[in-house]
Short mmCIF file of C-alpha atoms and ligand atoms in Angstrom, two decimals:
data_model
loop_
_atom_site.label_atom_id
_atom_site.label_comp_id
_atom_site.label_asym_id
_atom_site.label_seq_id
_atom_site.Cartn_x
_atom_site.Cartn_y
_atom_site.Cartn_z
CA MET A 1 16.43 -32.41 31.26
CA ASP A 2 14.59 -34.71 28.73
CA LEU A 3 12.88 -32.12 26.33
CA ALA A 4 11.49 -35.22 24.11
CA SER A 5 9.44 -36.15 27.07
CA ALA A 6 8.63 -32.59 27.90
CA HIS A 7 6.77 -32.12 24.58
CA GLY A 8 6.61 -35.78 23.03
CA ARG A 9 7.24 -34.28 19.81
CA LEU A 10 10.96 -33.33 19.14
CA SER A 11 12.45 -34.78 16.35
CA PRO A 12 15.92 -36.41 16.44
CA VAL A 13 17.55 -33.65 14.26
CA THR A 14 16.00 -31.13 16.53
CA SER A 15 17.35 -32.98 19.45
CA ASP A 16 20.89 -33.32 18.20
CA PHE A 17 20.90 -29.50 17.25
CA ILE A 18 19.79 -28.75 20.91
CA ALA A 19 22.50 -30.88 22.62
CA ARG A 20 25.14 -29.50 20.13
CA PRO A 21 27.60 -26.63 22.09
CA HIS A 22 26.23 -23.25 20.90
CA ARG A 23 29.01 -20.77 19.97
CA LEU A 24 29.72 -18.11 18.07
CA LEU A 25 30.02 -18.02 14.17
CA ILE A 26 33.20 -15.55 13.45
CA ASP A 27 35.15 -16.03 10.24
CA GLY A 28 33.60 -19.08 9.07
CA LYS A 29 34.29 -21.13 12.59
CA TRP A 30 32.46 -21.72 15.69
CA VAL A 31 34.40 -20.25 18.33
CA GLU A 32 33.83 -20.00 22.37
CA PRO A 33 33.09 -16.41 23.56
CA SER A 34 35.81 -14.71 24.95
CA SER A 35 34.22 -14.46 28.07
CA GLY A 36 33.98 -17.96 28.49
CA LYS A 37 30.43 -17.19 29.69
CA ARG A 38 27.01 -18.89 28.43
CA PHE A 39 23.45 -18.05 29.30
CA PRO A 40 20.49 -19.98 29.46
CA VAL A 41 17.70 -20.41 26.87
CA LEU A 42 14.36 -21.38 28.24
CA ASP A 43 11.25 -23.03 26.65
CA PRO A 44 8.30 -20.21 27.04
CA ALA A 45 5.71 -23.32 27.48
CA THR A 46 7.37 -24.53 30.69
CA GLY A 47 9.89 -22.16 31.86
CA GLN A 48 12.55 -24.92 31.62
CA GLN A 49 15.98 -24.54 30.32
CA ILE A 50 16.69 -25.96 27.02
CA ALA A 51 20.09 -24.98 25.91
CA SER A 52 22.71 -22.59 27.01
CA VAL A 53 24.40 -20.37 24.48
CA ALA A 54 27.71 -18.64 24.20
CA GLU A 55 27.19 -15.20 25.70
CA GLY A 56 29.08 -12.58 23.40
CA ASN A 57 30.69 -9.41 24.57
CA ALA A 58 32.43 -6.26 23.00
CA THR A 59 35.50 -8.25 22.29
CA ASP A 60 33.64 -10.75 20.20
CA ILE A 61 31.95 -8.11 18.29
CA ASP A 62 35.54 -6.62 17.41
CA LEU A 63 36.61 -10.01 16.10
CA ALA A 64 33.45 -10.60 14.00
CA VAL A 65 33.50 -6.98 12.57
CA ALA A 66 37.41 -7.56 11.58
CA ALA A 67 36.43 -10.72 10.01
CA ALA A 68 33.42 -9.13 8.16
CA ARG A 69 35.73 -6.36 7.41
CA ARG A 70 38.29 -8.73 5.34
CA ALA A 71 35.72 -10.49 3.70
CA PHE A 72 34.47 -7.20 2.35
CA GLU A 73 37.59 -5.86 1.38
CA ALA A 74 39.91 -8.29 0.59
CA GLY A 75 37.78 -11.66 0.79
CA PRO A 76 35.94 -13.46 -2.38
CA TRP A 77 32.89 -11.73 -1.41
CA SER A 78 33.34 -8.24 -2.99
CA ARG A 79 34.96 -9.78 -6.10
CA LEU A 80 32.02 -12.30 -6.75
CA LYS A 81 29.99 -11.70 -10.14
CA PRO A 82 26.56 -10.77 -9.21
CA THR A 83 25.43 -13.85 -10.69
CA GLU A 84 27.34 -15.89 -8.21
CA ARG A 85 26.18 -13.91 -5.35
CA GLY A 86 22.69 -14.18 -6.40
CA LYS A 87 22.97 -17.78 -6.94
CA LEU A 88 24.40 -18.28 -3.53
CA VAL A 89 21.42 -16.46 -1.79
CA TRP A 90 18.94 -18.17 -3.98
CA LYS A 91 20.61 -21.28 -2.84
CA LEU A 92 20.28 -20.35 0.99
CA GLY A 93 16.54 -20.17 0.45
CA ASP A 94 16.60 -23.69 -1.27
CA VAL A 95 18.40 -24.95 1.88
CA LEU A 96 16.19 -23.34 4.22
CA GLU A 97 13.44 -25.00 2.49
CA ALA A 98 14.79 -28.40 2.56
CA HIS A 99 15.41 -27.76 6.35
CA SER A 100 11.90 -26.28 6.88
CA GLU A 101 10.42 -28.77 8.99
CA GLU A 102 13.24 -29.00 11.20
CA LEU A 103 13.52 -24.99 11.94
CA ALA A 104 9.73 -24.58 12.28
CA GLU A 105 10.23 -27.09 15.21
CA LEU A 106 13.17 -25.26 16.59
CA GLU A 107 11.64 -21.84 16.15
CA SER A 108 8.29 -23.31 18.10
CA LEU A 109 10.28 -24.53 20.66
CA ASP A 110 12.56 -21.46 21.25
CA ASN A 111 9.67 -18.53 21.05
CA GLY A 112 6.71 -20.48 21.70
CA LYS A 113 4.80 -19.81 18.68
CA PRO A 114 2.29 -22.37 17.09
CA ILE A 115 4.52 -24.62 14.94
CA THR A 116 1.34 -24.42 12.44
CA ASP A 117 2.18 -20.55 12.15
CA ALA A 118 5.94 -21.46 11.79
CA ARG A 119 5.18 -23.85 9.01
CA ALA A 120 2.94 -21.70 7.08
CA VAL A 121 4.17 -18.33 7.53
CA ASP A 122 7.84 -18.04 9.14
CA LEU A 123 9.44 -20.40 7.06
CA PRO A 124 7.94 -20.04 3.61
CA PHE A 125 8.16 -16.57 4.02
CA GLY A 126 11.76 -16.80 4.77
CA CYS A 127 12.68 -18.94 1.91
CA GLU A 128 10.78 -16.64 -0.53
CA LEU A 129 12.63 -13.86 0.70
CA LEU A 130 16.03 -14.98 0.03
CA ARG A 131 14.75 -16.30 -3.63
CA TYR A 132 13.51 -12.77 -4.08
CA MET A 133 16.37 -10.93 -3.09
CA GLY A 134 19.06 -13.36 -4.50
CA GLY A 135 17.16 -12.25 -7.74
CA TRP A 136 17.93 -8.42 -7.22
CA SER A 137 21.80 -9.21 -7.20
CA THR A 138 21.96 -8.88 -11.21
CA LYS A 139 19.68 -5.74 -11.14
CA ILE A 140 21.08 -3.47 -8.99
CA CYS A 141 21.92 -0.71 -11.62
CA GLY A 142 22.84 3.10 -11.42
CA GLN A 143 21.51 5.34 -14.14
CA GLN A 144 23.31 7.43 -17.12
CA ILE A 145 22.66 11.11 -16.01
CA PRO A 146 22.43 14.21 -18.46
CA ILE A 147 24.38 17.23 -17.46
CA SER A 148 23.66 20.43 -18.21
CA ALA A 149 26.88 22.54 -17.41
CA PRO A 150 28.78 23.71 -20.32
CA GLY A 151 31.06 20.99 -22.17
CA GLU A 152 30.53 17.49 -23.19
CA TRP A 153 29.99 15.07 -20.26
CA HIS A 154 29.40 11.38 -19.53
CA ALA A 155 28.10 10.97 -15.94
CA TYR A 156 26.37 8.25 -14.19
CA SER A 157 25.75 6.73 -11.03
CA ILE A 158 26.77 3.48 -9.30
CA ARG A 159 25.22 1.77 -6.52
CA GLU A 160 27.78 -0.03 -4.25
CA PRO A 161 27.37 -2.21 -1.01
CA VAL A 162 27.51 -0.14 1.97
CA GLY A 163 29.84 -2.31 3.49
CA VAL A 164 30.23 -4.20 6.86
CA VAL A 165 26.46 -4.15 8.39
CA GLY A 166 25.59 -4.79 11.80
CA GLN A 167 21.96 -6.47 12.35
CA ILE A 168 20.24 -6.64 15.51
CA ILE A 169 16.96 -8.22 15.77
CA PRO A 170 14.15 -9.20 18.06
CA TRP A 171 12.47 -12.46 19.31
CA ASN A 172 9.01 -12.27 17.96
CA PHE A 173 10.07 -13.95 14.49
CA PRO A 174 13.56 -14.89 15.30
CA LEU A 175 14.48 -16.84 12.24
CA LEU A 176 12.15 -14.61 9.81
CA MET A 177 13.85 -11.42 11.22
CA ALA A 178 17.39 -12.84 10.83
CA VAL A 179 16.66 -13.87 6.99
CA TRP A 180 14.56 -10.60 6.69
CA LYS A 181 17.80 -8.52 7.53
CA ILE A 182 20.64 -10.73 5.84
CA ALA A 183 18.71 -11.55 2.40
CA PRO A 184 18.88 -7.85 1.00
CA ALA A 185 22.57 -7.14 2.59
CA LEU A 186 24.03 -10.33 0.98
CA ALA A 187 22.43 -9.35 -2.33
CA ALA A 188 23.70 -5.85 -2.45
CA GLY A 189 27.13 -7.69 -1.48
CA CYS A 190 27.27 -6.46 2.12
CA THR A 191 29.08 -8.62 4.73
CA ILE A 192 27.32 -8.95 8.07
CA VAL A 193 27.45 -9.38 12.26
CA LEU A 194 24.07 -10.54 13.40
CA LYS A 195 23.32 -10.36 16.86
CA PRO A 196 19.94 -12.35 17.75
CA ALA A 197 17.83 -11.59 20.46
CA GLU A 198 19.10 -13.46 23.86
CA GLN A 199 15.50 -14.71 24.42
CA THR A 200 15.40 -16.83 21.00
CA PRO A 201 18.91 -17.19 19.61
CA LEU A 202 18.59 -21.10 18.63
CA SER A 203 17.30 -20.55 15.07
CA ALA A 204 19.97 -18.14 13.82
CA LEU A 205 22.71 -20.33 15.22
CA ARG A 206 21.45 -23.12 12.93
CA LEU A 207 20.90 -20.75 10.26
CA GLY A 208 24.56 -20.20 10.71
CA GLU A 209 25.01 -23.70 10.17
CA LEU A 210 23.06 -23.81 6.81
CA ILE A 211 25.06 -20.54 5.60
CA LEU A 212 28.16 -22.40 5.91
CA GLU A 213 26.57 -25.58 4.50
CA ALA A 214 25.25 -23.66 1.53
CA GLY A 215 28.88 -22.45 0.89
CA PHE A 216 29.01 -18.62 1.59
CA PRO A 217 33.00 -17.69 2.42
CA PRO A 218 34.18 -17.02 5.83
CA GLY A 219 33.36 -13.86 7.59
CA VAL A 220 30.54 -12.98 5.29
CA VAL A 221 27.88 -13.76 7.88
CA ASN A 222 29.09 -13.59 11.61
CA ILE A 223 26.65 -14.42 14.20
CA VAL A 224 27.11 -13.03 17.80
CA THR A 225 24.69 -14.20 20.58
CA GLY A 226 24.48 -12.27 23.65
CA ASP A 227 22.24 -9.77 25.30
CA HIS A 228 22.37 -5.97 24.96
CA VAL A 229 26.17 -5.53 25.70
CA PRO A 230 27.22 -6.91 22.22
CA GLY A 231 24.34 -5.34 20.75
CA ALA A 232 25.48 -1.96 21.99
CA ALA A 233 28.96 -2.80 21.07
CA LEU A 234 27.86 -3.41 17.35
CA ALA A 235 25.82 -0.38 17.14
CA ALA A 236 28.90 1.80 18.53
CA HIS A 237 31.36 -0.12 16.28
CA PRO A 238 33.75 2.59 14.61
CA ASP A 239 34.26 0.09 11.62
CA VAL A 240 30.61 -0.72 10.89
CA ASP A 241 29.21 1.03 8.16
CA LYS A 242 25.60 0.62 8.94
CA VAL A 243 23.32 -0.75 11.61
CA ALA A 244 19.74 -2.24 11.10
CA PHE A 245 17.74 -2.63 14.11
CA THR A 246 14.16 -4.11 14.83
CA GLY A 247 12.78 -4.04 18.09
CA SER A 248 11.43 -1.68 20.55
CA THR A 249 11.40 2.30 19.64
CA GLU A 250 13.03 2.91 23.08
CA VAL A 251 16.35 0.72 22.30
CA GLY A 252 15.98 2.05 18.67
CA LYS A 253 16.74 5.56 19.86
CA LEU A 254 19.80 4.10 22.01
CA ILE A 255 20.86 2.66 18.50
CA VAL A 256 20.86 6.04 16.71
CA GLN A 257 22.88 7.63 19.60
CA ALA A 258 25.43 4.82 19.52
CA ALA A 259 25.63 5.25 15.60
CA ALA A 260 26.56 8.61 15.94
CA GLY A 261 30.24 8.24 16.77
CA ASN A 262 31.22 7.24 13.25
CA LEU A 263 27.59 8.38 11.80
CA LYS A 264 27.08 5.03 10.38
CA LYS A 265 23.85 4.45 8.41
CA VAL A 266 20.75 3.68 10.44
CA SER A 267 17.61 1.76 9.61
CA LEU A 268 15.07 1.18 12.43
CA GLU A 269 11.85 -1.07 12.39
CA LEU A 270 10.24 -0.08 15.76
CA GLY A 271 7.03 -0.37 17.77
CA GLY A 272 3.50 0.20 16.48
CA LYS A 273 0.04 0.62 17.66
CA SER A 274 -1.69 0.07 14.58
CA PRO A 275 -5.47 1.03 14.01
CA ALA A 276 -8.09 -1.43 12.56
CA ILE A 277 -10.91 0.56 11.41
CA VAL A 278 -14.32 -1.10 10.54
CA PHE A 279 -16.97 0.58 8.57
CA PRO A 280 -20.67 0.03 8.94
CA ASP A 281 -20.66 -1.42 5.63
CA ALA A 282 -17.85 -3.86 6.34
CA ASP A 283 -18.43 -7.57 5.39
CA LEU A 284 -18.37 -9.05 9.06
CA SER A 285 -17.68 -12.55 7.94
CA VAL A 286 -14.31 -11.22 6.57
CA ALA A 287 -13.78 -8.25 9.37
CA ILE A 288 -14.38 -10.65 12.56
CA PRO A 289 -11.72 -13.41 11.66
CA GLY A 290 -9.61 -10.81 10.00
CA ALA A 291 -9.54 -8.44 13.21
CA ALA A 292 -9.04 -11.48 15.06
CA ASN A 293 -6.04 -12.63 13.21
CA GLY A 294 -4.70 -9.01 13.09
CA ILE A 295 -4.14 -9.23 16.96
CA PHE A 296 -3.99 -12.85 18.18
CA PHE A 297 -1.55 -14.09 15.25
CA ASN A 298 1.73 -14.63 17.19
CA MET A 299 0.05 -13.83 20.40
CA GLY A 300 0.03 -10.17 19.45
CA GLN A 301 3.61 -10.04 19.48
CA CYS A 302 3.87 -8.35 15.89
CA CYS A 303 5.05 -4.88 15.52
CA THR A 304 2.13 -4.36 13.24
CA ALA A 305 -0.62 -6.20 15.50
CA GLY A 306 -3.92 -4.37 15.02
CA SER A 307 -4.30 -3.38 18.68
CA ARG A 308 -6.56 -0.34 18.29
CA LEU A 309 -9.56 -1.61 16.84
CA PHE A 310 -12.12 1.11 15.70
CA VAL A 311 -15.53 -0.30 15.06
CA HIS A 312 -18.59 2.09 13.93
CA GLU A 313 -21.27 1.90 16.18
CA LYS A 314 -23.74 0.44 13.78
CA VAL A 315 -21.78 -2.76 14.04
CA PHE A 316 -19.96 -2.73 17.44
CA ASP A 317 -22.28 -5.14 19.19
CA ARG A 318 -22.06 -7.83 16.29
CA MET A 319 -18.31 -7.21 16.05
CA MET A 320 -17.67 -7.77 19.84
CA THR A 321 -20.03 -11.05 19.90
CA GLY A 322 -18.15 -12.39 16.49
CA LEU A 323 -14.71 -11.30 18.00
CA ALA A 324 -15.23 -12.97 21.34
CA ASP A 325 -16.10 -16.10 19.59
CA GLU A 326 -13.06 -16.17 17.63
CA ALA A 327 -11.10 -15.63 20.82
CA THR A 328 -12.66 -18.22 22.85
CA LYS A 329 -12.25 -20.67 19.90
CA LEU A 330 -8.56 -20.37 19.82
CA LYS A 331 -6.52 -23.40 21.52
CA ILE A 332 -4.11 -22.03 23.89
CA GLY A 333 -1.39 -24.41 24.36
CA PRO A 334 2.58 -25.43 23.77
CA GLY A 335 3.58 -24.09 20.28
CA LEU A 336 4.57 -27.65 19.55
CA ASP A 337 1.41 -29.02 19.45
CA PRO A 338 -0.12 -28.59 16.19
CA GLU A 339 -3.67 -27.90 17.61
CA THR A 340 -2.49 -24.95 19.18
CA ARG A 341 -3.45 -21.26 17.97
CA ILE A 342 -2.12 -19.62 20.90
CA GLY A 343 1.19 -20.37 22.41
CA PRO A 344 2.97 -19.29 25.43
CA LEU A 345 4.56 -15.23 25.27
CA VAL A 346 8.08 -15.51 24.71
CA SER A 347 9.51 -15.02 28.11
CA GLU A 348 8.24 -14.17 32.09
CA GLU A 349 9.32 -10.50 31.43
CA GLN A 350 6.79 -10.14 28.57
CA LEU A 351 4.22 -12.24 30.58
CA ASN A 352 4.64 -9.54 33.38
CA ARG A 353 4.42 -6.66 30.95
CA VAL A 354 1.42 -7.93 29.19
CA THR A 355 -0.41 -8.79 32.60
CA GLY A 356 0.72 -5.40 34.15
CA PHE A 357 -1.18 -3.68 30.98
CA LEU A 358 -4.12 -5.66 31.47
CA ALA A 359 -4.19 -4.80 35.44
CA SER A 360 -3.62 -0.99 34.31
CA GLY A 361 -6.49 -1.26 31.89
CA ARG A 362 -8.95 -2.52 34.65
CA GLU A 363 -7.70 0.00 36.92
CA GLN A 364 -8.22 2.78 34.60
CA GLY A 365 -11.96 1.44 33.97
CA ALA A 366 -11.70 -0.63 30.58
CA GLU A 367 -14.23 -3.59 30.58
CA VAL A 368 -12.71 -7.10 29.75
CA VAL A 369 -15.24 -8.68 26.86
CA THR A 370 -13.32 -11.94 27.00
CA GLY A 371 -9.97 -13.17 28.56
CA GLY A 372 -7.98 -10.65 30.46
CA LYS A 373 -5.63 -13.08 32.58
CA ARG A 374 -2.78 -15.23 32.64
CA HIS A 375 -3.83 -19.10 31.36
CA GLY A 376 -2.43 -21.75 33.96
CA ASN A 377 0.62 -21.10 36.09
CA ALA A 378 3.10 -22.97 34.06
CA GLY A 379 4.71 -21.38 31.23
CA TYR A 380 4.15 -17.85 29.80
CA PHE A 381 0.41 -18.06 28.47
CA VAL A 382 -1.90 -15.24 28.46
CA GLU A 383 -5.54 -15.51 27.30
CA PRO A 384 -6.71 -13.64 24.18
CA THR A 385 -8.26 -10.60 25.39
CA ILE A 386 -10.76 -7.81 24.11
CA LEU A 387 -11.07 -4.81 26.18
CA THR A 388 -13.88 -1.98 25.64
CA ARG A 389 -14.96 1.14 27.17
CA THR A 390 -11.52 2.63 26.82
CA THR A 391 -10.33 5.97 26.22
CA PRO A 392 -7.68 7.60 24.50
CA GLU A 393 -5.88 8.66 27.62
CA MET A 394 -5.49 5.32 28.86
CA LYS A 395 -2.19 3.30 28.94
CA VAL A 396 -3.63 0.26 27.17
CA VAL A 397 -4.72 2.63 24.32
CA ARG A 398 -1.58 4.58 24.30
CA GLU A 399 1.38 2.02 24.54
CA GLU A 400 2.58 -1.00 22.79
CA ILE A 401 1.30 -4.18 24.78
CA PHE A 402 3.04 -6.37 22.23
CA GLY A 403 0.44 -9.28 23.53
CA PRO A 404 -2.94 -10.82 22.72
CA VAL A 405 -4.99 -7.66 24.06
CA VAL A 406 -7.20 -5.52 21.71
CA CYS A 407 -8.77 -2.15 22.79
CA ALA A 408 -12.17 -1.84 20.96
CA ILE A 409 -13.24 1.66 20.29
CA ARG A 410 -16.92 2.39 19.40
CA TYR A 411 -16.99 5.32 16.84
CA GLY A 412 -20.20 6.95 15.41
CA ASP A 413 -18.57 9.54 13.17
CA ASP A 414 -18.69 9.46 9.07
CA ASP A 415 -16.11 11.98 8.48
CA LEU A 416 -13.17 10.67 7.40
CA ASP A 417 -10.79 13.27 8.56
CA ARG A 418 -12.17 12.74 11.90
CA ILE A 419 -11.70 8.96 11.52
CA ALA A 420 -8.11 9.26 10.28
CA LYS A 421 -7.32 11.75 12.97
CA GLN A 422 -8.30 9.13 15.67
CA GLY A 423 -6.38 6.27 13.70
CA ASN A 424 -3.44 8.77 13.85
CA ALA A 425 -3.65 9.60 17.54
CA THR A 426 -0.55 7.62 18.38
CA GLU A 427 3.31 8.11 18.28
CA TYR A 428 3.73 5.31 16.03
CA GLY A 429 2.86 4.71 12.41
CA LEU A 430 3.87 1.26 11.06
CA ALA A 431 0.30 -0.15 9.83
CA ALA A 432 -3.26 0.39 9.62
CA SER A 433 -6.12 -1.51 8.25
CA ILE A 434 -9.49 -0.34 6.66
CA TRP A 435 -12.79 -2.65 6.49
CA THR A 436 -15.35 -1.54 4.16
CA ARG A 437 -17.17 -2.56 0.80
CA ASP A 438 -16.72 0.91 -0.52
CA ILE A 439 -13.40 0.90 -2.15
CA GLY A 440 -13.59 4.78 -2.97
CA VAL A 441 -13.73 5.40 1.15
CA ALA A 442 -11.08 2.96 1.41
CA HIS A 443 -8.58 4.64 -0.71
CA LYS A 444 -9.39 8.02 0.38
CA LEU A 445 -8.79 6.85 4.19
CA ALA A 446 -5.62 5.00 3.09
CA ARG A 447 -3.87 8.66 1.92
CA LYS A 448 -4.81 10.43 5.37
CA LEU A 449 -3.58 7.50 7.62
CA ARG A 450 0.12 8.19 8.53
CA ALA A 451 1.38 4.73 8.44
CA GLY A 452 3.69 2.69 6.52
CA SER A 453 1.65 0.22 5.62
CA VAL A 454 -2.11 0.61 4.92
CA TRP A 455 -4.25 -2.90 4.60
CA ILE A 456 -8.00 -3.13 2.91
CA ASN A 457 -9.98 -5.81 4.29
CA VAL A 458 -6.93 -7.69 5.30
CA HIS A 459 -4.55 -7.17 8.28
CA ASN A 460 -1.09 -8.35 8.84
CA PHE A 461 -0.26 -8.73 5.32
CA ASN A 462 3.50 -8.46 3.96
CA ASP A 463 4.78 -9.74 0.84
CA VAL A 464 8.62 -9.80 0.05
CA ALA A 465 7.81 -7.10 -2.78
CA LEU A 466 5.96 -4.70 -0.70
CA PRO A 467 7.87 -2.17 0.96
CA PHE A 468 7.73 -2.17 4.60
CA GLY A 469 8.40 0.10 7.48
CA GLY A 470 7.28 3.00 9.69
CA TYR A 471 6.10 6.69 9.74
CA LYS A 472 6.89 8.51 12.91
CA GLN A 473 8.61 6.56 15.83
CA SER A 474 7.82 3.27 14.37
CA GLY A 475 11.31 3.61 12.31
CA TRP A 476 13.40 4.96 9.59
CA GLY A 477 13.74 3.12 6.12
CA ARG A 478 11.89 0.39 4.26
CA GLU A 479 12.54 -3.20 3.96
CA MET A 480 11.26 -5.27 1.37
CA GLY A 481 11.04 -4.73 -2.06
CA TYR A 482 13.77 -3.00 -3.89
CA GLU A 483 13.64 -0.26 -1.30
CA ALA A 484 15.47 -2.72 1.10
CA ILE A 485 18.42 -2.93 -1.51
CA GLU A 486 18.74 0.47 -1.30
CA LEU A 487 19.07 0.43 2.55
CA TYR A 488 22.24 -1.64 1.74
CA THR A 489 23.87 0.36 -0.99
CA GLU A 490 25.42 3.82 -1.23
CA THR A 491 24.96 5.83 -4.49
CA LYS A 492 28.34 7.05 -6.31
CA ALA A 493 28.06 9.87 -8.80
CA VAL A 494 30.67 9.69 -11.56
CA ALA A 495 31.15 12.56 -13.98
CA ALA A 496 33.65 12.91 -16.67
CA LEU A 497 34.39 15.88 -18.86
CA LEU A 498 35.22 14.53 -22.33
P1 NAD B 501 14.21 -4.84 22.72
O1 NAD B 501 14.15 -3.63 21.41
O2 NAD B 501 15.01 -4.44 24.15
O3 NAD B 501 15.39 -5.88 21.80
C1 NAD B 501 15.68 -6.00 20.56
C2 NAD B 501 17.14 -6.39 20.27
O4 NAD B 501 17.82 -5.52 20.59
C3 NAD B 501 17.58 -7.83 20.93
O5 NAD B 501 18.54 -8.42 20.04
C4 NAD B 501 18.23 -7.16 22.48
O6 NAD B 501 19.32 -7.93 22.84
C5 NAD B 501 18.66 -5.63 21.40
N1 NAD B 501 19.23 -4.68 22.45
C6 NAD B 501 18.58 -4.45 23.62
N2 NAD B 501 19.14 -3.19 24.01
C7 NAD B 501 20.10 -2.93 23.20
C8 NAD B 501 21.04 -1.66 23.29
N3 NAD B 501 21.32 -0.75 24.10
N4 NAD B 501 22.05 -1.61 22.10
C9 NAD B 501 21.81 -2.35 20.90
N5 NAD B 501 21.09 -3.75 21.11
C10 NAD B 501 20.17 -3.72 22.10
O7 NAD B 501 13.01 -5.56 22.89
P2 NAD B 501 12.64 -6.46 24.04
O8 NAD B 501 13.18 -5.81 25.38
O9 NAD B 501 12.89 -7.91 23.89
O10 NAD B 501 11.18 -6.31 23.99
C11 NAD B 501 10.54 -4.80 24.67
C12 NAD B 501 9.41 -4.32 23.67
O11 NAD B 501 10.09 -4.20 22.46
C13 NAD B 501 8.48 -5.23 23.22
O12 NAD B 501 7.54 -5.33 24.48
C14 NAD B 501 7.93 -4.66 22.25
O13 NAD B 501 7.02 -3.44 22.52
C15 NAD B 501 8.98 -4.07 21.45
N6 NAD B 501 9.50 -5.05 20.40
C16 NAD B 501 9.19 -4.71 19.28
C17 NAD B 501 9.62 -5.49 17.96
C18 NAD B 501 9.23 -5.24 16.60
O14 NAD B 501 9.34 -6.02 16.03
N7 NAD B 501 8.87 -3.79 16.49
C19 NAD B 501 9.97 -6.68 18.40
C20 NAD B 501 10.48 -7.19 19.56
C21 NAD B 501 9.84 -6.30 20.62
#
C-alpha cells in the first residue's frame, strides 16, 4: 500500500513512523504483545489499512502495571524533586512543539480530522497543557490546620500522588486526550498505564517515543494498545490506585463497576447533549458562525458539541439561513488536505451510527434543512446537517449522536426558568452556551444551567486553567486547572500533640 500516493502529502518522517513496528511501551522498552497478535489501523478517508498495531491483553496490562508500580515505589520518579519533575513535564511540551507538524499530520491521517484543526487546536493545546501542568509540580501544597481539641497541636495536610493510574482514552482527540490525561498525573508524581482507543493508537505511540526522548525514567509512562480487553483489565486491576476514563457514558458505567473490586479512585469524562441557546438580541454575526463551529468542529465528534440549538422565534429563520450557509460552505474532504473543513468520521461504525440517527430523525418527522446523508461512497464522510421540527421525544434530540448533526429547536419563551428547563432536559450535563447581548440575562441563566461548563457568546471553549467536566451522567471530577492536580493526589492529615 502506498500511503504517500493515497494522499500525496505525507512527509518522510510520518511515513517512516508508520512503517515502524508498533509495539507496547512497557518499562521504558518497546515490546511485542504477549498474544503475538496485531490489529489493523484504518485511514478513515479511504477505509484502507495504514498500519498494524500490537494487540495488548490482560497479561500485558499486568506487566505494565508492575512496571508503573516499580517506578512509583522504588524508581527515580517518586524521589525526584518537584522542580525536576516539573521541568521534565515542561520539556515534554517543548518536545511536542518541536514535533508538532509531524504529529498534526499523523493525527489527521489516523483520526481523519482536518490537519488545519490539528495544527491550530490539538497540538498547541497539548503543548500548553504540559507546560501549565509542569508549573503545578512545585506548587502542590497542603495546609497548616488550627486544632480546637485540648492541648497544643501542630497539624497539617500533605497532598501526595495517588499512585499508579490507569488512563483510558477515546478516539476523538487521540493525542490531546493522551496529553490531557498524562500531564496532571505526571505533574502530581503518579506513574501511568495509558490505553489509547483502538481506532486511533498511532499518535499516542509516537508520543511514547517522545516521552522516552524527553528523558522520563522507565515505567513512568507505559502504553498498552488494544480494544476493550486491556481497557477492562486496567479498570479492574487490583494494583491500580486510580482509573481516569474519557469516552461513552455506557462504558463509563462499566469502568465504575470494574473499579469497585479494589475501590480505586475513578474520574470520568463522558457524553453530552449540550444546548446552545440563542436569545432574540444575540449578535447573529457572532452566533451563526459560533453555533456552526459548536456542532461542526471535529465533525461533531466532541463531547461538548452544541447539538441542541434553541433559537428564539424572533431570529429563528435568520439563524437557520445563516447556519445553512455556513454548513454548505464547509469543504468536505480528507483531513490531510489543508482546504478541508469537514473530514471523515473516525470509523465505519461511527458512520453507521450517525447515518442511523439521520434515518431515525427523518422517520420520526424531523425536517432536514441542509445535509442529511453520507458524502460520497468511499471513506466515512457525513454532510454537516441541520434538523428542524424536532420534538423532545425524538431519539436525535435525546441521545448523543457524536456527528455533525444539530437539532434546531424554536422557542418563544422569555422566562429564564423555562428556558433553563428545556436546556437541562437531558441526562447529560457537560456544557451549554448562551448567546445574547444582555450580560445580566446570560449570567442569570448560567446559574440555572446544570452543566460543568457554561459559555457566553462562544461554544467549545476550553483553557488549560479552566476546570472541565460534567454534571449528571456526563462524568465525575474536573480536569484542567488545579482541580486536575487534585484528581491525582490524596490528602493526608498529620496531627502532632506537642
Ligand atoms: P467507548 O466509550 O466504547 O471507548 C472509549 C475507550 O474505552 C476506548 O479506549 C475503548 O477501547 C475503551 N473501552 C471500551 N470498552 C471498555 C471496557 N469495557 N472497559 C474499559 N475500557 C473500555 O467509545 P466508542 O465506542 O469509541 O464510541 C461510542 C460513543 O461514545 C460515541 O458515539 C460517543 O457518543 C461516545 N464518545 C464520547 C467521547 C467523549 O469524549 N466524551 C469520546 C468518544 C466517544
